[in-house]
Amino acid sequence: MTAQELRKKYFDFFTAKGHKIIPSAPLIPENDPTVLFTTAGMHPLIPFLLGERHPAGKKLVSVQKCIRTADIEEVGDDTHLTFFEMLGNWSLGDYFKKEAIEWSFEFLTSKKWLGLEKEKLAVSVFAGDKDAPFDEEAYGLWKNLVISEKRIAKLPKKNNWWGPAGETGPCGPDSEMFYWIGQTEAPEIFDPEDSQWVEIWNDVFMQYNKTKEGKYEVLKQQNVDTGMGLERTFAILNNEPSVYETELFKGIVLVIRKLASLEDYESSFDRLYNAGSIVNQEVDNLKERAEKMLSIRIIADHIKAAVFILAEGLEPSNTERGYVLRRLIRRAVRYGKFLGINRSFTFQVAQPIIGIYQDVYPELLKNKDFIEEQLIREEEKFSKTLEQGLKELRVLENQLASITGRQGFDLYQSYGFPKEMIREEARKVSENFDQEFDEALKKHQELSRTASAGMFKAGLADHSEIAIKYHTATHLLQQALRDVLGREVGQKGSNINAERLRFDFSYGQKMTAEQIKKVEDIVNEKINEALPAMLKEMSLAEAKASGAIGLFAEKYGDRVKVYSIGDYSKEICGGPHVQNTKELGHFKIIKEEAVSQGVRRIKAVLE
Ligand code: SER
C-alpha cells in the first residue's frame, strides 16, 4: 500500500459514513494564539468544537499536517516524529462513542479496509477519577470488539484524557488503540508500558468543559475528535520496523547516508538500539554505529519539518515560530557534522522531501527556491557560530585536563554543540561527563517547559474571547485599508495573539502618517457605529458575485460562510466574530513596516 492509498482509504471510508472532506489547514495557525504550530487536527477546528457552525456540516474528515516539538528528545526512535500527518474524523455534536469506536474498529480490521489482525489489537479507556467517572460506555463497546477483556487497559487522566488546549475549555476521556509490532506473538495481556505496543489511533470524546474553577461541566455539544498517525500506521501496514523504512522516509535517509558515506545502514540494528539492549553493550563500535543511525534519523525528521514550515513562508529567527525553525535546522546541521558531513548539505536533503510530498502538498514545489535559499543561508550563519564554539573549546582545553559535563552543556547552550559532538571533538572528557550533561539539560528543559506553559496560561476560552475581537478588528482594518490606499490592498497574512493583531497586505510603499491616522479613524468610527456582524452561508460563486473578499476561499470547499459587518465589510471567512463592533473598544495601530518587496505589515491593538 502507498501512503496516498492510505489517505484515500481513510477518506473513502468516512465519506461513505456521511463525512465531508476538509483540506489540511496550514501548519502556522491563522487565528489561534494558543499554539505556535498546528499540533493536531483539532486545532483548526476549535471554534467549531465550541459550537460555531462549520460550513461543511457536522461530520468531517481530514488529513492534517502537524508539527510537535514536545517529544523532540524521542525523535529518532521508531515512531516519534516532529512533522507528521494526522488522519482524523470529527463529529461536531453529531455521533458519539458508539459510532466512533465501531467505525475505528471496522476501518482497522475489516479486510475491505486496513485488514489489520484483531489478535494484535489492544485498547485503553479512561479509568475514572474525582473529576469524571470511569468510561463504562467505551469499555462496554470495546468488550464486544477486541479478542479479550485482557486487551483493554483502564488508565488515568495522564494517559486517557485529552484537552483542554489551555487551562479551560472542551475536553474529555479518550480511548487509544495499540497494535503489536513485536516479532513474537502478541501477549495475552495488554501492557501499555511495553513499547512493542504502538499507539496508532486516539478517539477523544469531548463531553466536558473545564471551568476556571477547575470543575468539569457536561458540555451541551458533545464532539468526537479522532487522530490516527499516518506514518506509524503506514509502517505497520507495510511490515516495516520503523517509520524510517517506509516510502515517506526511505529516499531522504538514502541521501543522508550517501552524504555521510554510510551506505551500510541496517534497520534491524536500530531495533536493538531502541529496545535499549545495546545501550549497555561494551562493544564501542556498536554504540558508535547506533549513534550514527540515530543521527541520520534525526536529520531526516528535522529537515522534513523545516521544509514544511519554510513552505509556508516563515523564515528562521530568534523568536517564537522562527526560533523553532532555526533550532530544527541547526540541530540537523550539528548531527550532520557529527556524521562528518563538512559542507552545506541540508538543501540536498530537501530534494527528496519535496519529491515525496509534492503531489499532496503543492506548496512545497511552489516554494522550492525559497526553501533551498533559506536552508543554505541558515547553514552558513550557523557554521560561523560553530567555528567560534570550537575555538572556545580549545581555550578551555588549554586550561583544563578534561571537559566536564557542565562545561559541555554550556557549549551546547551557547553554540549548539550536541553532546556526541563535544565528546568527539574534545581531547578528553571527565569521567561522569554524560551524567552531568544530562542533568544540566534536564534542569534546563524543566525551566523552559514552565516558561512556554505560560503561553497557554490564560486558557483557551479567555484567549479566544480576545482573539475573536482581534479577528473582527482585522476585517474592519482590511476594508479601511482598501478605502484609504485603494483596491491593490489584498490580504497576505494574518496572525493574532492575546496582545495584538498582525496583518500583512500587498501595497507598494510605506504608509504616510496621515494614511495611518485615517485608517485608525475609520476603524474606530465603525466600532462606534455599533455595527452587527452577520453570517450567511452560500456557494462560493454567490459569495464572489456578492462582492465578498477573501483569500482563503479554497479552504472551505463549495459552501462558504460570508461575514458582513454592517454594510461596511464583507468577507469569506470561517469565523467566529463578535456580535457587535461596540465590543471591540478602541483601535490603535502601533507599527507599520515592510515585510518584503510589495508587502507591508501592520500591528495593532485594541485598548
Ligand atoms: N486530539 C487528539 C490527538 O491529538 C485526537 O485527534 O491525539
XYZ file of C-alpha atoms and ligand atoms in Angstrom:
614
model
C 0.000 0.000 0.000
C 1.240 3.519 -0.745
C 0.776 6.447 1.633
C -1.589 8.054 -0.852
C -3.692 4.878 -0.889
C -3.924 5.019 2.894
C -5.046 8.672 2.814
C -7.621 7.791 0.158
C -8.944 4.749 2.027
C -9.490 6.865 5.091
C -11.407 9.453 3.091
C -13.429 6.785 1.263
C -14.377 5.014 4.477
C -15.569 8.119 6.261
C -17.289 9.754 3.298
C -19.240 6.503 2.957
C -20.294 7.124 6.588
C -21.553 10.605 5.697
C -18.453 12.726 6.423
C -17.332 15.697 4.305
C -13.658 16.028 3.412
C -11.997 19.241 4.579
C -8.473 20.192 3.434
C -5.467 20.392 5.754
C -5.158 23.776 7.460
C -1.724 25.455 7.423
C 0.939 24.490 9.990
C 1.080 28.109 11.045
C -2.300 28.788 12.659
C -4.113 31.822 11.333
C -6.185 32.920 14.256
C -5.181 30.762 17.179
C -2.965 32.470 19.711
C -2.618 29.413 21.946
C -0.157 27.405 19.861
C 2.945 28.056 17.770
C 2.103 25.343 15.266
C -0.862 23.171 14.428
C -0.206 20.141 16.627
C -3.340 18.118 15.902
C -6.299 18.038 13.545
C -8.434 19.522 16.300
C -6.626 22.863 16.453
C -8.004 24.478 13.317
C -11.446 23.198 14.356
C -11.560 24.738 17.836
C -14.223 27.381 17.074
C -16.439 24.604 15.680
C -15.843 22.326 18.651
C -17.007 25.245 20.782
C -20.271 25.486 18.861
C -19.622 27.656 15.791
C -21.347 26.155 12.720
C -18.968 24.578 10.216
C -19.962 25.258 6.591
C -19.201 21.639 5.604
C -21.534 20.226 8.249
C -21.326 18.198 11.447
C -19.343 15.191 10.225
C -15.887 15.957 8.875
C -12.814 14.026 7.816
C -9.314 15.396 7.255
C -5.638 14.682 6.835
C -3.918 17.418 8.801
C -0.211 18.254 8.653
C 1.127 18.678 12.185
C 4.292 19.791 13.976
C 5.037 18.651 17.514
C 8.207 19.652 19.307
C 7.293 18.428 22.787
C 8.630 14.942 22.018
C 11.819 16.148 20.341
C 14.075 14.064 22.603
C 12.259 10.936 21.466
C 12.684 11.670 17.781
C 14.914 9.028 16.257
C 13.130 6.059 17.818
C 10.843 4.010 15.577
C 7.696 6.096 15.911
C 8.102 9.684 17.187
C 8.267 12.460 14.604
C 8.369 16.249 14.592
C 6.360 16.557 11.378
C 3.585 14.063 10.821
C 0.217 13.732 9.189
C -2.848 13.045 11.270
C -5.898 11.314 9.866
C -8.989 12.471 11.706
C -12.755 12.107 11.711
C -14.991 14.564 13.529
C -18.412 14.746 14.983
C -19.457 18.289 15.850
C -22.379 17.448 18.090
C -23.463 14.574 15.847
C -22.495 10.932 16.579
C -20.712 9.918 19.763
C -18.932 6.945 21.343
C -20.772 4.063 19.716
C -20.195 5.086 16.113
C -16.707 6.442 16.769
C -15.477 3.200 18.333
C -17.259 0.846 15.963
C -16.029 2.730 12.917
C -12.458 2.843 14.226
C -12.566 -0.906 14.723
C -14.140 -1.550 11.324
C -11.635 0.617 9.491
C -8.666 -1.028 11.217
C -9.709 -4.663 10.976
C -12.090 -5.120 8.062
C -10.484 -6.856 5.064
C -12.144 -4.276 2.874
C -10.209 -1.507 4.641
C -6.890 -1.913 6.505
C -7.299 -5.575 7.364
C -5.113 -5.451 10.494
C -5.168 -8.514 12.752
C -7.627 -8.432 15.643
C -5.200 -10.670 17.551
C -2.660 -7.827 17.618
C -5.030 -5.087 18.726
C -5.348 -3.628 22.217
C -7.101 -0.544 23.558
C -7.202 1.726 26.577
C -10.075 3.624 28.164
C -10.335 6.237 30.906
C -10.299 4.672 34.388
C -12.160 7.478 36.170
C -11.134 9.819 38.971
C -12.582 12.552 41.184
C -13.434 14.742 38.176
C -15.136 12.275 35.868
C -16.302 8.669 36.117
C -14.809 5.551 34.537
C -15.726 5.453 30.836
C -18.036 2.489 31.139
C -19.659 3.086 27.785
C -16.362 2.957 25.863
C -15.324 -0.131 27.838
C -18.599 -1.854 27.072
C -18.308 -1.109 23.365
C -14.734 -2.373 23.126
C -15.555 -5.509 25.106
C -17.665 -6.682 22.191
C -14.948 -5.977 19.658
C -11.451 -6.882 20.929
C -10.446 -10.516 21.379
C -10.498 -10.415 25.180
C -11.048 -8.026 28.073
C -7.402 -8.541 28.937
C -6.675 -6.383 25.932
C -8.451 -3.364 27.454
C -6.430 -1.238 29.860
C -8.096 1.237 32.195
C -5.758 4.195 32.557
C -5.766 7.522 34.434
C -6.056 11.083 33.116
C -2.361 11.240 32.369
C -2.894 8.691 29.579
C -6.534 8.740 28.610
C -7.748 12.288 28.643
C -7.439 14.990 26.022
C -7.548 18.730 26.494
C -8.366 21.373 27.245
C -5.828 23.034 24.967
C -5.490 25.830 27.514
C -6.489 25.802 31.176
C -10.178 25.929 30.356
C -12.344 24.633 27.522
C -13.643 21.444 25.938
C -12.027 18.174 26.948
C -12.891 14.607 27.747
C -11.876 10.996 28.127
C -10.257 9.281 25.197
C -9.751 5.761 24.016
C -6.492 4.754 22.355
C -5.787 1.884 20.000
C -2.489 -0.017 20.025
C -1.000 -2.541 17.650
C 1.576 -5.222 18.460
C 4.733 -4.833 16.346
C 6.895 -7.380 18.172
C 8.377 -10.344 16.314
C 6.770 -12.724 18.797
C 3.084 -13.490 19.133
C 1.129 -10.691 20.817
C 0.925 -11.263 24.597
C -2.452 -12.212 26.042
C -2.485 -9.267 28.436
C -2.023 -5.731 27.151
C 0.814 -3.878 28.908
C 0.771 -0.211 27.810
C 4.338 0.212 29.117
C 5.721 -2.237 26.568
C 6.946 -0.202 23.577
C 6.157 -3.064 21.223
C 2.544 -1.992 21.590
C 2.452 1.075 19.341
C -0.297 3.644 19.711
C -1.888 4.262 16.335
C -5.204 5.996 16.918
C -6.905 8.096 19.541
C -10.665 8.673 19.807
C -11.409 11.655 22.023
C -14.892 12.089 23.427
C -15.296 15.771 24.231
C -18.080 15.738 26.731
C -16.837 18.168 29.406
C -15.983 21.811 29.672
C -13.298 22.601 32.238
C -14.187 25.847 34.009
C -11.927 28.479 35.554
C -12.719 26.995 38.959
C -11.389 23.647 37.775
C -14.800 21.986 37.535
C -15.785 19.619 34.762
C -19.223 20.505 33.424
C -21.044 18.330 30.947
C -20.986 20.007 27.523
C -24.113 20.721 25.525
C -22.447 19.870 22.242
C -20.708 16.505 22.541
C -17.947 16.119 19.977
C -15.751 13.344 18.703
C -12.155 14.179 17.758
C -10.033 11.343 16.449
C -6.406 11.298 15.415
C -4.573 8.486 13.670
C -0.841 8.752 12.996
C -0.380 8.252 9.271
C 3.338 7.369 9.342
C 3.030 4.801 12.151
C 0.022 3.108 10.689
C 1.668 3.099 7.295
C 4.809 1.409 8.683
C 2.681 -1.269 10.351
C 0.654 -1.928 7.205
C 3.850 -2.484 5.261
C 5.514 -4.573 7.964
C 8.341 -2.094 8.314
C 10.205 -1.999 11.640
C 10.140 1.813 11.810
C 8.702 4.831 10.032
C 12.147 5.483 8.520
C 11.935 2.385 6.352
C 8.728 3.481 4.656
C 8.439 5.375 1.381
C 7.814 8.541 3.418
C 11.465 8.450 4.580
C 13.471 5.965 2.547
C 14.595 8.405 -0.144
C 15.540 11.008 2.459
C 17.557 8.543 4.536
C 19.348 7.361 1.420
C 20.515 10.865 0.505
C 21.845 11.436 4.040
C 23.635 8.084 4.042
C 25.326 8.959 0.773
C 26.332 12.390 2.037
C 27.838 10.747 5.121
C 29.360 7.788 3.252
C 27.375 5.408 5.435
C 25.837 3.142 2.868
C 25.695 0.099 5.154
C 22.566 1.061 7.074
C 20.912 -1.822 8.889
C 17.443 -1.344 10.219
C 17.395 -4.448 12.401
C 20.274 -2.931 14.274
C 18.147 0.056 15.208
C 15.568 -2.190 16.722
C 18.229 -3.479 19.059
C 19.245 0.032 19.925
C 15.706 1.136 20.558
C 14.898 -1.832 22.719
C 17.655 -0.493 24.934
C 19.663 -3.667 24.846
C 22.816 -2.298 23.331
C 22.987 0.862 25.351
C 24.759 -1.161 27.987
C 26.806 -3.044 25.447
C 30.518 -2.966 25.967
C 31.160 -3.013 22.266
C 32.148 0.562 21.439
C 31.820 0.016 17.784
C 28.182 -0.974 18.117
C 27.435 2.066 20.210
C 29.099 4.384 17.753
C 27.082 2.877 14.923
C 23.876 3.252 16.882
C 24.612 6.940 17.390
C 25.197 7.395 13.695
C 21.939 5.677 12.779
C 20.145 7.902 15.237
C 21.776 10.995 13.741
C 20.603 10.040 10.252
C 17.057 9.697 11.506
C 17.129 12.997 13.383
C 18.424 14.838 10.312
C 15.700 13.297 8.136
C 12.999 14.200 10.658
C 14.157 17.759 11.342
C 14.768 18.779 7.743
C 11.379 17.400 6.760
C 9.724 19.532 9.448
C 11.811 22.564 8.427
C 10.896 22.152 4.741
C 7.171 22.078 5.541
C 7.440 25.177 7.754
C 9.520 27.037 5.184
C 6.938 26.146 2.530
C 4.516 28.396 4.432
C 6.841 31.373 4.060
C 8.309 31.534 7.563
C 11.999 32.446 7.981
C 14.355 31.312 10.761
C 14.664 33.926 13.514
C 15.209 34.285 17.248
C 11.595 34.458 18.317
C 8.658 32.079 18.591
C 7.999 30.092 15.405
C 11.110 31.343 13.659
C 13.170 30.128 16.585
C 11.712 26.648 16.473
C 12.527 26.556 12.760
C 16.077 27.774 13.432
C 16.575 25.108 16.106
C 15.370 22.338 13.825
C 17.762 23.323 11.034
C 20.709 23.856 13.364
C 20.137 20.625 15.225
C 20.158 18.784 11.890
C 23.370 20.532 10.853
C 25.050 19.546 14.111
C 24.152 15.927 13.636
C 25.409 16.255 10.080
C 28.773 17.472 11.368
C 28.812 14.581 13.803
C 28.422 12.287 10.798
C 31.383 14.014 9.180
C 29.440 15.995 6.581
C 31.509 19.146 6.300
C 29.760 21.115 3.614
C 26.413 22.721 3.146
C 24.005 19.794 2.829
C 20.520 20.430 4.169
C 19.245 21.796 0.839
C 20.206 18.456 -0.704
C 18.160 16.626 1.917
C 15.230 18.877 0.970
C 15.137 17.482 -2.593
C 13.743 14.016 -1.818
C 11.350 15.544 0.734
C 9.829 17.804 -1.910
C 9.740 14.853 -4.293
C 7.857 12.589 -1.875
C 5.180 15.134 -0.961
C 4.804 17.489 -3.926
C 1.598 15.931 -5.241
C -0.174 16.020 -1.888
C 1.216 19.354 -0.675
C 1.768 21.597 -3.730
C 3.128 24.413 -1.548
C 6.448 22.536 -1.379
C 7.207 22.699 -5.085
C 5.767 26.184 -5.357
C 8.208 27.469 -2.746
C 11.176 25.277 -3.656
C 13.542 28.190 -4.322
C 12.691 29.931 -1.083
C 13.107 26.690 0.889
C 16.561 25.970 -0.557
C 17.744 29.540 -0.226
C 16.730 29.724 3.434
C 18.348 26.392 4.276
C 21.629 27.446 2.665
C 21.587 30.807 4.383
C 20.831 29.394 7.832
C 23.507 26.757 7.484
C 26.113 29.387 6.607
C 25.186 31.509 9.599
C 25.375 28.506 11.867
C 28.765 27.354 10.553
C 30.259 30.629 11.730
C 28.813 30.130 15.225
C 30.169 26.609 15.345
C 33.662 27.797 14.471
C 33.550 30.175 17.399
C 32.386 27.360 19.647
C 35.295 25.176 18.620
C 37.705 27.973 19.430
C 36.146 28.266 22.869
C 36.513 24.530 23.385
C 40.229 24.739 22.558
C 40.674 27.587 25.027
C 39.015 25.503 27.742
C 41.211 22.557 26.898
C 44.343 24.626 27.307
C 43.243 25.470 30.829
C 41.916 22.106 31.980
C 42.811 18.446 31.792
C 39.303 17.420 30.727
C 35.944 18.950 29.822
C 33.204 18.458 32.407
C 29.563 17.765 31.618
C 28.601 21.192 32.917
C 31.076 22.884 30.556
C 29.855 20.680 27.765
C 26.324 21.793 28.455
C 27.377 25.461 28.400
C 28.909 24.896 24.975
C 25.687 23.234 23.881
C 23.709 26.209 25.166
C 25.848 28.947 23.636
C 26.918 27.336 20.398
C 24.532 24.472 19.916
C 27.089 21.664 20.206
C 25.375 18.322 20.784
C 26.756 16.033 23.444
C 28.100 13.472 20.981
C 29.939 16.157 19.096
C 31.637 17.548 22.188
C 32.731 14.089 23.201
C 34.107 13.630 19.726
C 35.816 16.999 19.467
C 37.272 17.214 22.970
C 40.642 15.601 23.596
C 39.354 14.301 26.910
C 36.048 14.487 28.766
C 35.610 13.969 32.502
C 34.535 10.613 33.847
C 30.901 11.470 34.571
C 30.579 13.770 31.572
C 27.392 12.170 30.247
C 25.639 12.165 33.587
C 26.471 15.805 34.350
C 25.482 16.911 30.894
C 22.151 15.098 31.075
C 21.371 16.547 34.494
C 22.070 20.107 33.322
C 19.947 19.517 30.215
C 17.057 18.149 32.213
C 17.056 21.089 34.581
C 17.096 23.457 31.654
C 14.227 21.640 29.948
C 12.091 21.828 33.049
C 12.671 25.561 33.213
C 11.850 26.166 29.589
C 8.771 23.981 29.766
C 7.461 26.158 32.592
C 8.210 29.238 30.511
C 6.398 28.010 27.421
C 3.487 26.779 29.504
C 2.960 30.468 30.318
C 1.830 30.914 26.778
C -1.281 28.848 27.403
C -1.901 30.175 30.839
C -4.933 32.337 30.265
C -6.703 29.292 28.897
C -8.324 28.722 25.575
C -11.657 30.295 26.443
C -10.114 33.581 27.623
C -7.728 33.664 24.736
C -10.431 33.058 22.242
C -12.503 35.922 23.549
C -9.636 38.303 22.853
C -8.791 36.553 19.599
C -12.371 36.879 18.370
C -12.280 40.640 18.947
C -8.998 40.949 17.073
C -10.419 38.850 14.285
C -13.353 41.222 13.769
C -10.993 44.204 14.026
C -8.892 42.627 11.254
C -11.896 42.634 8.925
C -12.545 46.306 9.623
C -8.863 47.076 9.130
C -8.716 45.379 5.744
C -11.695 47.311 4.445
C -10.356 50.599 5.834
C -7.006 49.961 4.129
C -8.783 49.358 0.839
C -10.725 52.587 1.282
C -7.646 54.657 2.057
C -4.973 53.001 -0.099
C -7.015 51.527 -2.929
C -8.041 48.191 -4.355
C -4.492 46.888 -4.712
C -4.609 46.091 -0.985
C -5.090 42.347 -0.540
C -4.516 40.122 2.449
C -1.137 38.403 2.501
C -1.249 37.031 6.003
C -2.918 37.427 9.337
C -1.863 36.464 12.832
C -3.481 37.112 16.160
C -2.267 36.598 19.690
C -3.549 37.759 23.058
C -1.636 41.044 22.763
C -2.202 42.284 19.210
C -3.289 41.631 15.672
C -0.831 41.477 12.818
C -1.950 41.963 9.235
C 0.183 41.642 6.095
C -1.102 43.131 2.863
C 0.008 43.958 -0.641
C 0.954 47.595 -1.092
C 3.966 49.176 -2.785
C 5.069 51.943 -0.402
C 5.405 52.981 3.183
C 2.168 54.422 4.503
C 2.259 58.095 5.470
C 1.361 59.251 8.978
C -1.842 60.750 7.576
C -2.869 57.493 5.936
C -2.259 55.560 9.152
C -4.317 58.079 11.110
C -7.110 57.921 8.558
C -7.282 54.119 8.710
C -7.370 54.215 12.506
C -10.125 56.811 12.468
C -12.283 54.801 10.082
C -11.953 51.615 12.157
C -12.850 53.498 15.343
C -15.770 55.166 13.609
C -17.112 51.746 12.594
C -16.634 50.442 16.125
C -18.597 53.406 17.479
C -21.376 52.890 14.977
C -22.088 49.616 16.837
C -22.412 47.554 13.659
C -23.713 43.982 13.922
C -21.647 41.132 12.470
C -23.841 38.874 10.346
C -23.284 35.442 8.926
C -24.678 33.960 5.711
C -23.885 30.671 4.050
C -23.799 30.470 0.266
C -21.972 28.915 -2.636
C -18.505 30.200 -3.426
C -19.787 31.635 -6.725
C -22.578 33.535 -4.978
C -20.107 34.861 -2.427
C -17.791 36.159 -5.132
C -20.704 37.678 -7.049
C -21.862 39.493 -3.905
C -18.503 41.238 -3.736
C -17.192 39.404 -0.683
C -13.412 39.458 -0.408
C -11.416 36.571 0.996
C -8.094 34.974 0.380
C -8.551 31.531 1.812
C -11.702 30.611 -0.030
C -10.367 27.299 -1.330
C -10.117 26.091 2.238
C -13.839 25.826 2.717
C -14.887 23.925 -0.383
C -18.164 24.628 -2.170
C -20.301 26.114 0.563
C -18.749 29.088 2.281
C -19.568 31.388 5.151
C -19.684 35.101 4.484
C -19.416 37.547 7.363
C -20.725 41.098 6.913
C -20.055 43.838 9.405
C -22.945 46.241 8.991
C -22.756 47.057 5.313
C -19.151 48.144 5.674
C -17.181 44.923 5.251
C -17.965 41.593 3.639
C -15.537 38.652 3.723
C -15.496 34.935 3.117
C -14.366 33.653 6.462
C -14.782 30.730 8.836
C -15.424 32.971 11.833
C -16.015 33.363 14.674
C -16.720 37.072 15.179
C -18.131 39.324 17.865
C -21.847 40.062 17.662
C -21.429 43.799 17.552
C -18.434 46.058 16.886
C -19.098 48.033 20.060
C -17.471 45.129 21.950
C -14.094 45.985 20.435
C -13.066 49.082 22.403
C -10.513 51.478 20.898
C -8.354 50.513 17.916
C -4.761 51.685 17.580
C -2.039 50.966 15.009
C 1.286 50.531 16.773
C 3.510 49.700 13.825
C 3.622 49.853 10.035
C 6.595 48.250 8.338
C 7.826 46.382 5.267
C 7.817 42.567 5.186
C 9.168 42.094 1.698
C 9.011 43.760 -1.705
C 5.456 44.986 -2.127
C 4.149 43.617 1.181
C 3.516 45.775 4.270
C 2.703 44.744 7.818
C 0.534 46.433 10.412
C 0.464 45.596 14.083
C -2.478 46.983 16.002
C -4.030 46.705 19.442
C -7.457 47.083 20.990
C -7.415 49.143 24.159
N -6.622 15.485 19.561
C -6.266 14.113 19.700
C -4.802 13.847 19.471
O -4.104 14.720 19.015
C -7.042 13.262 18.724
O -7.017 13.809 17.458
O -4.345 12.795 19.764
